[in-house]
mmCIF file of C-alpha atoms in Angstrom:
data_model
loop_
_atom_site.group_PDB
_atom_site.id
_atom_site.type_symbol
_atom_site.label_atom_id
_atom_site.label_comp_id
_atom_site.label_asym_id
_atom_site.label_seq_id
_atom_site.Cartn_x
_atom_site.Cartn_y
_atom_site.Cartn_z
ATOM 1 C CA MET A 17 96.011 101.261 56.628
ATOM 2 C CA SER A 18 97.306 103.848 54.177
ATOM 3 C CA THR A 19 99.060 103.282 50.873
ATOM 4 C CA ILE A 20 101.633 105.478 49.156
ATOM 5 C CA LEU A 21 101.887 105.061 45.389
ATOM 6 C CA ASP A 22 103.983 106.803 42.763
ATOM 7 C CA LEU A 23 101.221 107.311 40.197
ATOM 8 C CA HIS A 24 103.341 108.502 37.283
ATOM 9 C CA THR A 25 106.361 106.526 36.058
ATOM 10 C CA HIS A 26 107.900 105.480 32.754
ATOM 11 C CA SER A 27 109.871 102.306 32.197
ATOM 12 C CA GLU A 28 111.919 101.301 29.166
ATOM 13 C CA ALA A 29 108.612 100.520 27.443
ATOM 14 C CA SER A 30 108.356 104.275 26.861
ATOM 15 C CA GLU A 31 110.581 105.496 24.066
ATOM 16 C CA ASP A 32 112.217 108.189 26.193
ATOM 17 C CA SER A 33 113.105 106.049 29.207
ATOM 18 C CA ARG A 34 115.771 103.393 29.729
ATOM 19 C CA ALA A 35 114.658 102.412 33.216
ATOM 20 C CA PRO A 36 113.931 98.701 33.750
ATOM 21 C CA VAL A 37 111.069 97.984 36.156
ATOM 22 C CA GLU A 38 113.309 95.736 38.243
ATOM 23 C CA ALA A 39 115.821 98.549 38.670
ATOM 24 C CA TYR A 40 113.004 100.853 39.810
ATOM 25 C CA LEU A 41 111.923 98.366 42.451
ATOM 26 C CA ASN A 42 115.475 97.791 43.604
ATOM 27 C CA TRP A 43 115.952 101.551 43.939
ATOM 28 C CA ILE A 44 112.777 101.861 45.994
ATOM 29 C CA LYS A 45 114.087 99.165 48.290
ATOM 30 C CA LEU A 46 117.416 100.998 48.626
ATOM 31 C CA ARG A 47 115.786 104.357 49.270
ATOM 32 C CA GLN A 48 112.835 103.203 51.368
ATOM 33 C CA ALA A 49 113.805 105.449 54.286
ATOM 34 C CA GLU A 50 113.721 108.574 52.104
ATOM 35 C CA ARG A 51 110.899 107.594 49.745
ATOM 36 C CA PRO A 52 108.559 105.202 51.557
ATOM 37 C CA VAL A 53 106.398 104.235 48.597
ATOM 38 C CA ASP A 54 104.430 100.999 48.615
ATOM 39 C CA GLY A 55 104.093 100.762 44.872
ATOM 40 C CA ILE A 56 104.344 102.334 41.464
ATOM 41 C CA VAL A 57 102.028 102.782 38.541
ATOM 42 C CA LEU A 58 103.634 102.461 35.111
ATOM 43 C CA THR A 59 102.127 105.091 32.848
ATOM 44 C CA GLU A 60 103.834 104.469 29.530
ATOM 45 C CA HIS A 61 103.499 107.103 26.849
ATOM 46 C CA ARG A 62 100.664 106.618 24.352
ATOM 47 C CA GLN A 63 100.233 102.915 25.011
ATOM 48 C CA PHE A 64 98.879 100.398 27.443
ATOM 49 C CA ASN A 65 101.143 97.488 28.195
ATOM 50 C CA ARG A 66 98.289 95.002 28.534
ATOM 51 C CA ASP A 67 100.297 91.792 28.599
ATOM 52 C CA ALA A 68 103.069 92.769 30.979
ATOM 53 C CA ASP A 69 103.242 90.636 34.108
ATOM 54 C CA TYR A 70 105.230 91.955 37.051
ATOM 55 C CA ARG A 71 104.072 89.484 39.718
ATOM 56 C CA ARG A 72 107.513 87.887 40.037
ATOM 57 C CA LEU A 73 109.083 91.286 40.663
ATOM 58 C CA GLU A 74 106.313 92.290 43.037
ATOM 59 C CA ASP A 75 106.996 89.167 45.079
ATOM 60 C CA LYS A 76 110.754 89.651 44.942
ATOM 61 C CA PHE A 77 110.698 93.254 46.146
ATOM 62 C CA GLY A 78 107.399 93.419 48.019
ATOM 63 C CA THR A 79 106.345 96.443 45.973
ATOM 64 C CA LEU A 80 103.084 96.830 44.097
ATOM 65 C CA VAL A 81 103.318 97.391 40.321
ATOM 66 C CA LEU A 82 100.187 98.589 38.539
ATOM 67 C CA ARG A 83 99.720 99.646 34.932
ATOM 68 C CA ALA A 84 98.032 102.690 33.430
ATOM 69 C CA SER A 85 98.805 105.000 30.519
ATOM 70 C CA GLU A 86 99.777 108.583 29.739
ATOM 71 C CA VAL A 87 97.967 109.861 26.667
ATOM 72 C CA GLU A 88 98.019 113.159 24.789
ATOM 73 C CA THR A 89 94.831 115.158 24.372
ATOM 74 C CA THR A 90 93.497 118.466 23.149
ATOM 75 C CA TYR A 91 93.983 119.774 26.724
ATOM 76 C CA GLY A 92 97.413 118.323 27.347
ATOM 77 C CA HIS A 93 98.746 115.095 28.776
ATOM 78 C CA MET A 94 96.537 112.900 30.941
ATOM 79 C CA LEU A 95 96.926 109.704 32.938
ATOM 80 C CA VAL A 96 94.334 107.009 32.326
ATOM 81 C CA PHE A 97 93.796 104.596 35.225
ATOM 82 C CA GLY A 98 91.785 101.396 34.959
ATOM 83 C CA VAL A 99 92.485 100.815 31.283
ATOM 84 C CA ASN A 100 90.489 97.868 29.946
ATOM 85 C CA ASP A 101 89.721 96.259 26.612
ATOM 86 C CA ASP A 102 86.758 98.561 26.003
ATOM 87 C CA MET A 103 88.957 101.646 26.318
ATOM 88 C CA VAL A 104 91.682 100.210 24.109
ATOM 89 C CA ALA A 105 89.051 99.442 21.465
ATOM 90 C CA ARG A 106 87.393 102.852 21.811
ATOM 91 C CA PHE A 107 90.538 105.025 21.706
ATOM 92 C CA ASP A 108 93.744 105.025 19.724
ATOM 93 C CA PHE A 109 96.172 105.699 22.560
ATOM 94 C CA ALA A 110 98.857 106.646 20.022
ATOM 95 C CA ASP A 111 96.729 109.561 18.786
ATOM 96 C CA VAL A 112 98.357 112.765 20.088
ATOM 97 C CA ARG A 113 95.145 114.785 19.691
ATOM 98 C CA LEU A 114 92.586 112.757 21.622
ATOM 99 C CA ASP A 115 89.525 114.813 22.468
ATOM 100 C CA ALA A 116 89.942 115.496 26.175
ATOM 101 C CA GLN A 117 86.281 115.752 27.159
ATOM 102 C CA THR A 118 85.340 112.612 25.258
ATOM 103 C CA LEU A 119 88.228 110.751 26.873
ATOM 104 C CA ILE A 120 87.281 111.838 30.395
ATOM 105 C CA ASP A 121 83.616 110.966 29.951
ATOM 106 C CA GLU A 122 84.087 107.712 28.099
ATOM 107 C CA VAL A 123 86.799 106.394 30.401
ATOM 108 C CA ALA A 124 84.541 107.136 33.373
ATOM 109 C CA ARG A 125 81.654 105.361 31.687
ATOM 110 C CA MET A 126 83.867 102.337 31.058
ATOM 111 C CA GLY A 127 84.958 102.159 34.676
ATOM 112 C CA GLY A 128 88.211 104.122 34.768
ATOM 113 C CA ILE A 129 89.339 107.628 35.611
ATOM 114 C CA VAL A 130 91.405 110.268 33.818
ATOM 115 C CA VAL A 131 93.808 112.500 35.757
ATOM 116 C CA PRO A 132 95.445 115.393 33.885
ATOM 117 C CA CYS A 133 99.170 115.354 34.673
ATOM 118 C CA HIS A 134 101.700 118.174 35.143
ATOM 119 C CA PRO A 135 98.878 120.694 34.597
ATOM 120 C CA GLY A 136 101.204 123.620 35.227
ATOM 121 C CA ARG A 137 103.597 122.717 32.417
ATOM 122 C CA PRO A 138 103.624 124.965 29.337
ATOM 123 C CA ASN A 139 101.997 123.598 26.176
ATOM 124 C CA ILE A 140 101.095 120.189 27.558
ATOM 125 C CA GLY A 141 99.388 121.178 30.822
ATOM 126 C CA LEU A 142 95.781 121.970 31.641
ATOM 127 C CA TYR A 143 96.544 125.394 33.131
ATOM 128 C CA GLU A 144 97.626 126.933 29.854
ATOM 129 C CA HIS A 145 94.676 125.475 27.963
ATOM 130 C CA TYR A 146 92.293 126.881 30.560
ATOM 131 C CA GLN A 147 93.572 130.388 29.818
ATOM 132 C CA SER A 148 91.982 130.393 26.375
ATOM 133 C CA ARG A 149 89.374 127.643 26.361
ATOM 134 C CA PRO A 150 86.426 126.594 28.528
ATOM 135 C CA PRO A 151 87.176 124.293 31.441
ATOM 136 C CA LEU A 152 86.566 120.585 31.077
ATOM 137 C CA GLU A 153 83.718 118.901 32.891
ATOM 138 C CA ASN A 154 83.903 115.903 35.211
ATOM 139 C CA VAL A 155 87.562 116.292 36.140
ATOM 140 C CA VAL A 156 87.914 114.756 39.605
ATOM 141 C CA ALA A 157 91.633 115.125 40.228
ATOM 142 C CA VAL A 158 94.795 116.525 38.687
ATOM 143 C CA GLU A 159 98.460 115.894 39.395
ATOM 144 C CA ALA A 160 99.560 118.547 41.876
ATOM 145 C CA LEU A 161 103.171 117.421 42.328
ATOM 146 C CA ASN A 162 105.303 116.191 39.459
ATOM 147 C CA GLY A 163 108.891 115.130 40.022
ATOM 148 C CA GLY A 164 109.942 116.665 36.725
ATOM 149 C CA SER A 165 108.414 120.088 37.308
ATOM 150 C CA ARG A 166 110.411 123.201 36.636
ATOM 151 C CA LYS A 167 110.178 126.222 38.884
ATOM 152 C CA GLY A 168 106.636 127.598 38.894
ATOM 153 C CA GLU A 169 104.917 124.582 37.372
ATOM 154 C CA ASP A 170 103.712 123.018 40.618
ATOM 155 C CA GLU A 171 102.643 126.486 41.760
ATOM 156 C CA ARG A 172 100.453 126.876 38.668
ATOM 157 C CA SER A 173 99.004 123.437 39.345
ATOM 158 C CA ALA A 174 98.183 124.495 42.905
ATOM 159 C CA GLU A 175 96.453 127.602 41.596
ATOM 160 C CA LEU A 176 94.352 125.507 39.249
ATOM 161 C CA ILE A 177 93.415 123.095 42.041
ATOM 162 C CA ALA A 178 92.421 125.902 44.370
ATOM 163 C CA LYS A 179 90.277 127.535 41.713
ATOM 164 C CA HIS A 180 88.458 124.419 40.548
ATOM 165 C CA GLY A 181 88.418 122.324 43.704
ATOM 166 C CA PHE A 182 90.113 119.296 42.192
ATOM 167 C CA ALA A 183 91.512 116.468 44.264
ATOM 168 C CA ALA A 184 95.309 116.350 44.033
ATOM 169 C CA THR A 185 97.751 113.565 43.249
ATOM 170 C CA GLY A 186 101.526 113.270 42.998
ATOM 171 C CA GLY A 187 103.894 111.286 40.829
ATOM 172 C CA SER A 188 107.582 111.302 40.010
ATOM 173 C CA ASP A 189 107.164 111.213 36.211
ATOM 174 C CA SER A 190 110.381 109.272 36.448
ATOM 175 C CA HIS A 191 112.322 108.394 33.319
ATOM 176 C CA LEU A 192 115.478 107.574 35.272
ATOM 177 C CA VAL A 193 115.831 104.829 37.863
ATOM 178 C CA SER A 194 117.147 107.111 40.588
ATOM 179 C CA LEU A 195 114.225 109.525 40.323
ATOM 180 C CA ILE A 196 111.507 107.012 41.138
ATOM 181 C CA GLY A 197 109.281 107.885 44.075
ATOM 182 C CA LEU A 198 110.329 111.529 44.404
ATOM 183 C CA CYS A 199 106.655 112.509 44.397
ATOM 184 C CA ALA A 200 103.758 110.204 45.197
ATOM 185 C CA THR A 201 100.180 110.022 46.438
ATOM 186 C CA LYS A 202 99.148 108.956 49.926
ATOM 187 C CA PHE A 203 95.808 107.189 50.074
ATOM 188 C CA SER A 204 93.968 106.647 53.316
ATOM 189 C CA ALA A 205 92.865 103.230 52.069
ATOM 190 C CA TYR A 206 94.751 100.006 51.451
ATOM 191 C CA ILE A 207 95.297 99.538 47.710
ATOM 192 C CA LYS A 208 96.250 96.222 46.193
ATOM 193 C CA THR A 209 94.738 96.253 42.690
ATOM 194 C CA ILE A 210 94.053 98.670 39.873
ATOM 195 C CA ASP A 211 90.343 98.451 40.744
ATOM 196 C CA ASP A 212 91.170 99.565 44.287
ATOM 197 C CA LEU A 213 93.164 102.464 42.874
ATOM 198 C CA VAL A 214 90.419 103.626 40.509
ATOM 199 C CA ARG A 215 87.839 103.418 43.281
ATOM 200 C CA GLU A 216 90.000 105.486 45.619
ATOM 201 C CA LEU A 217 90.930 108.063 42.982
ATOM 202 C CA LYS A 218 87.217 108.745 42.525
ATOM 203 C CA THR A 219 86.736 109.392 46.255
ATOM 204 C CA GLY A 220 89.280 112.167 46.643
ATOM 205 C CA ASN A 221 90.590 110.636 49.901
ATOM 206 C CA TYR A 222 94.275 111.154 49.175
ATOM 207 C CA GLU A 223 96.980 113.764 49.101
ATOM 208 C CA PRO A 224 100.195 114.353 47.174
ATOM 209 C CA VAL A 225 103.436 113.732 49.052
ATOM 210 C CA ASP A 226 106.801 115.250 48.215
ATOM 211 C CA PHE A 227 110.038 113.362 48.860
ATOM 212 C CA ARG A 228 112.272 115.610 46.777
ATOM 213 C CA PRO A 229 115.448 116.603 48.612
ATOM 214 C CA ARG A 230 115.920 120.266 49.386
ATOM 215 C CA ARG A 231 119.301 121.175 47.990
ATOM 216 C CA LYS A 232 121.428 124.061 49.066
ATOM 217 C CA THR A 233 122.382 126.567 46.431
ATOM 218 C CA VAL A 234 125.918 126.042 45.214
ATOM 219 C CA PRO A 235 127.947 128.937 46.660
ATOM 220 C CA HIS A 236 130.696 128.722 44.106
ATOM 221 C CA ALA A 237 131.777 126.282 41.475
ATOM 222 C CA VAL A 238 134.925 125.184 39.798
ATOM 223 C CA ALA A 239 135.546 126.949 36.527
ATOM 224 C CA MET A 240 135.748 124.529 33.662
ATOM 225 C CA GLU A 241 139.209 124.264 32.224
ATOM 226 C CA THR A 242 139.594 125.232 28.601
ATOM 227 C CA ARG A 243 142.050 123.170 26.695
ATOM 228 C CA MET B 13 137.496 104.620 41.191
ATOM 229 C CA ASN B 14 136.946 101.111 42.487
ATOM 230 C CA SER B 15 136.862 97.850 40.597
ATOM 231 C CA PHE B 16 133.662 96.301 39.312
ATOM 232 C CA GLU B 17 133.502 94.110 42.399
ATOM 233 C CA GLN B 18 133.764 97.105 44.704
ATOM 234 C CA ILE B 19 131.074 99.322 43.237
ATOM 235 C CA ASN B 20 127.479 99.043 44.400
ATOM 236 C CA ILE B 21 124.035 100.028 43.200
ATOM 237 C CA GLY B 22 123.260 103.320 44.885
ATOM 238 C CA ASP B 23 126.839 104.634 44.820
ATOM 239 C CA THR B 24 127.045 108.271 43.847
ATOM 240 C CA LEU B 25 129.172 109.968 41.199
ATOM 241 C CA GLY B 26 129.991 113.573 41.912
ATOM 242 C CA PRO B 27 128.425 115.989 42.299
ATOM 243 C CA LEU B 28 130.550 117.911 39.842
ATOM 244 C CA GLU B 29 130.031 121.655 40.012
ATOM 245 C CA LEU B 30 131.029 123.710 36.996
ATOM 246 C CA PHE B 31 130.862 127.300 35.916
ATOM 247 C CA VAL B 32 130.826 127.643 32.125
ATOM 248 C CA SER B 33 131.531 131.157 30.877
ATOM 249 C CA LYS B 34 130.132 132.734 27.729
ATOM 250 C CA ASP B 35 133.640 132.884 26.303
ATOM 251 C CA GLN B 36 134.075 129.167 26.825
ATOM 252 C CA CYS B 37 130.746 128.587 25.139
ATOM 253 C CA ARG B 38 131.796 130.757 22.175
ATOM 254 C CA ALA B 39 135.155 128.985 21.991
ATOM 255 C CA TYR B 40 133.417 125.632 21.849
ATOM 256 C CA ALA B 41 131.041 126.819 19.106
ATOM 257 C CA ARG B 42 133.969 128.167 17.091
ATOM 258 C CA THR B 43 136.019 125.026 17.542
ATOM 259 C CA MET B 44 133.105 122.883 16.434
ATOM 260 C CA GLY B 45 132.507 125.064 13.370
ATOM 261 C CA MET B 46 129.221 126.451 14.673
ATOM 262 C CA GLY B 47 130.155 130.087 14.172
ATOM 263 C CA GLU B 48 128.026 131.150 11.213
ATOM 264 C CA GLY B 49 124.278 130.798 11.656
ATOM 265 C CA ALA B 50 124.590 129.614 15.221
ATOM 266 C CA GLY B 51 124.231 132.907 17.045
ATOM 267 C CA ARG B 52 122.315 131.273 19.827
ATOM 268 C CA PHE B 53 125.630 129.824 21.021
ATOM 269 C CA THR B 54 127.663 133.001 20.705
ATOM 270 C CA ASP B 55 125.453 136.062 21.103
ATOM 271 C CA ASP B 56 122.697 136.943 23.595
ATOM 272 C CA GLU B 57 120.798 139.171 21.203
ATOM 273 C CA ALA B 58 120.775 136.603 18.404
ATOM 274 C CA ALA B 59 119.550 133.986 20.867
ATOM 275 C CA ARG B 60 116.725 136.228 22.089
ATOM 276 C CA LYS B 61 115.584 136.719 18.505
ATOM 277 C CA GLU B 62 115.025 132.972 18.433
ATOM 278 C CA GLY B 63 112.887 133.162 21.561
ATOM 279 C CA LEU B 64 115.610 131.946 23.896
ATOM 280 C CA PRO B 65 116.398 133.663 27.195
ATOM 281 C CA GLY B 66 119.956 134.387 26.008
ATOM 282 C CA MET B 67 122.968 132.451 24.802
ATOM 283 C CA ILE B 68 122.739 128.728 25.343
ATOM 284 C CA ILE B 69 125.367 126.013 25.542
ATOM 285 C CA PRO B 70 125.433 123.669 22.498
ATOM 286 C CA GLY B 71 123.895 120.272 23.166
ATOM 287 C CA ASN B 72 127.138 118.502 22.344
ATOM 288 C CA MET B 73 128.926 120.633 24.900
ATOM 289 C CA SER B 74 126.372 119.656 27.548
ATOM 290 C CA LEU B 75 126.852 116.049 26.519
ATOM 291 C CA GLY B 76 130.581 116.493 27.042
ATOM 292 C CA LEU B 77 130.090 118.028 30.472
ATOM 293 C CA VAL B 78 127.763 115.250 31.587
ATOM 294 C CA SER B 79 130.180 112.657 30.199
ATOM 295 C CA LYS B 80 132.977 114.293 32.176
ATOM 296 C CA LEU B 81 131.332 113.196 35.402
ATOM 297 C CA VAL B 82 131.558 109.590 34.266
ATOM 298 C CA THR B 83 135.013 109.730 32.710
ATOM 299 C CA ASP B 84 136.402 111.502 35.791
ATOM 300 C CA TRP B 85 134.933 108.718 37.903
ATOM 301 C CA ILE B 86 136.521 106.104 35.659
ATOM 302 C CA GLY B 87 139.822 107.932 35.883
ATOM 303 C CA SER B 88 142.761 105.658 35.188
ATOM 304 C CA SER B 89 140.971 102.476 36.144
ATOM 305 C CA ASN B 90 140.472 99.568 33.832
ATOM 306 C CA ALA B 91 137.043 100.581 32.516
ATOM 307 C CA TRP B 92 135.554 102.656 29.751
ATOM 308 C CA LEU B 93 132.403 104.515 28.886
ATOM 309 C CA THR B 94 130.648 102.455 26.226
ATOM 310 C CA ARG B 95 127.324 104.274 25.896
ATOM 311 C CA MET B 96 125.812 107.601 26.828
ATOM 312 C CA SER B 97 122.322 108.840 26.021
ATOM 313 C CA THR B 98 120.946 112.219 26.955
ATOM 314 C CA THR B 99 117.660 114.101 26.931
ATOM 315 C CA TYR B 100 117.735 117.894 26.677
ATOM 316 C CA ARG B 101 114.892 119.146 28.830
ATOM 317 C CA VAL B 102 115.753 122.803 29.325
ATOM 318 C CA PRO B 103 118.230 125.064 27.475
ATOM 319 C CA VAL B 104 121.501 125.339 29.398
ATOM 320 C CA GLN B 105 122.715 128.915 29.745
ATOM 321 C CA PRO B 106 126.365 129.928 30.208
ATOM 322 C CA ASP B 107 127.647 132.213 32.970
ATOM 323 C CA ARG B 108 125.820 130.078 35.488
ATOM 324 C CA THR B 109 126.802 127.283 37.800
ATOM 325 C CA VAL B 110 125.602 123.830 36.876
ATOM 326 C CA THR B 111 125.910 120.716 38.962
ATOM 327 C CA ILE B 112 126.183 117.236 37.508
ATOM 328 C CA HIS B 113 125.002 114.246 39.512
ATOM 329 C CA GLY B 114 125.228 110.519 38.985
ATOM 330 C CA PHE B 115 124.102 107.284 40.578
ATOM 331 C CA ILE B 116 124.960 103.681 39.838
ATOM 332 C CA THR B 117 121.571 102.093 39.242
ATOM 333 C CA ASN B 118 122.420 98.613 38.051
ATOM 334 C CA LYS B 119 125.284 96.113 37.769
ATOM 335 C CA ASN B 120 125.450 93.259 35.323
ATOM 336 C CA PRO B 121 128.100 90.693 36.327
ATOM 337 C CA GLU B 122 127.695 88.775 33.055
ATOM 338 C CA ASP B 123 129.177 91.518 30.918
ATOM 339 C CA ARG B 124 130.773 93.442 33.778
ATOM 340 C CA THR B 125 128.831 96.620 33.060
ATOM 341 C CA ALA B 126 127.350 99.250 35.302
ATOM 342 C CA GLU B 127 124.358 101.438 34.422
ATOM 343 C CA ILE B 128 124.545 105.004 35.623
ATOM 344 C CA ASP B 129 121.941 107.770 35.815
ATOM 345 C CA VAL B 130 123.360 111.211 35.157
ATOM 346 C CA TRP B 131 121.850 114.657 35.099
ATOM 347 C CA MET B 132 122.780 118.310 35.033
ATOM 348 C CA GLU B 133 120.986 120.739 37.335
ATOM 349 C CA ASN B 134 120.945 124.511 37.559
ATOM 350 C CA GLU B 135 121.161 126.479 40.788
ATOM 351 C CA GLU B 136 117.425 126.034 41.336
ATOM 352 C CA SER B 137 117.706 122.233 41.168
ATOM 353 C CA GLU B 138 115.934 122.097 37.826
ATOM 354 C CA ARG B 139 117.129 119.151 35.762
ATOM 355 C CA LEU B 140 118.374 120.584 32.482
ATOM 356 C CA VAL B 141 119.900 117.507 30.877
ATOM 357 C CA THR B 142 119.255 113.921 31.931
ATOM 358 C CA GLY B 143 120.802 110.732 30.700
ATOM 359 C CA THR B 144 122.088 107.264 31.273
ATOM 360 C CA ALA B 145 125.531 105.799 30.756
ATOM 361 C CA THR B 146 126.991 102.327 30.546
ATOM 362 C CA VAL B 147 130.490 101.663 31.834
ATOM 363 C CA GLU B 148 132.229 98.398 31.054
ATOM 364 C CA PHE B 149 134.967 97.026 33.301
ATOM 365 C CA ARG B 150 137.811 94.915 31.977
ATOM 366 C CA LYS B 151 138.862 91.911 34.003
#
């Protein structure tokens, strides 16, 4: 039994999002035919929402809600899965210059996994850092599809993946309710807990999936009236 | 537009397609008193000197365009836009077509408000400006 998870989402707990978790889950229910995701992972910026409890919402909507974090490192932004007390004690998640190699190695030692996100994005992606600095060690996977990517960013991510042989994930990076689930990751295994997710992320048995609509170019538009 | 009772989560607003010319952009900058020291809004060369690809539309103008989607939807009905927040992801350039999209994402019967996602896209479907709006309906 496979599982499709949106591995990169931001709720109103992140300072740049106003999306309530319940609204995300309701939207997934509404759009299930177009975006058949089984669950989401909340990856709030520079924090880990340790005490949040979404079981009531999970039961109400039948959608899995897991928690992780998006942190900022010397090699760009990275998702940390399997966050536990040891990691929270070891790292200041609010630090915007976390040492990337230390983070990757220490999180792995403490039972989690780090996945660099939107690697093709200028300034905050792995691709650009790799142009001038040595590659990181022990990177298992990177985010291949990001719902917020501009033209060319996912292509740079693909180039990086091909060159280094990383496994590839997908996530919407949603900050708006209606953008949830646009990109996701399809796992061959059944995932029910964060431990399941970390275990599967380490195996590489998954692929990014893209549910973004293909829009037609606007042939002509209405000129804005000047008053 | 419908009444509060008639709208539903998932309803769409727009899309609203607009072409904003450089002259309109300059006129806005002048009207808003941005003329001096704001060449990025009025002159391609001045904008390029700042590392921009060319003239860009002022953020407040983008905010107005995104708001237009919501206020057009409200029309003459008994509701009003009470809050709008925006994030500027990519500079918006004039002399191009932009499309503004919206979705109703939540309804709160207690205060008769609707939450709306809005965003502006370019012709390559890149989201340039994103935001959320709250519309309140009178009884």
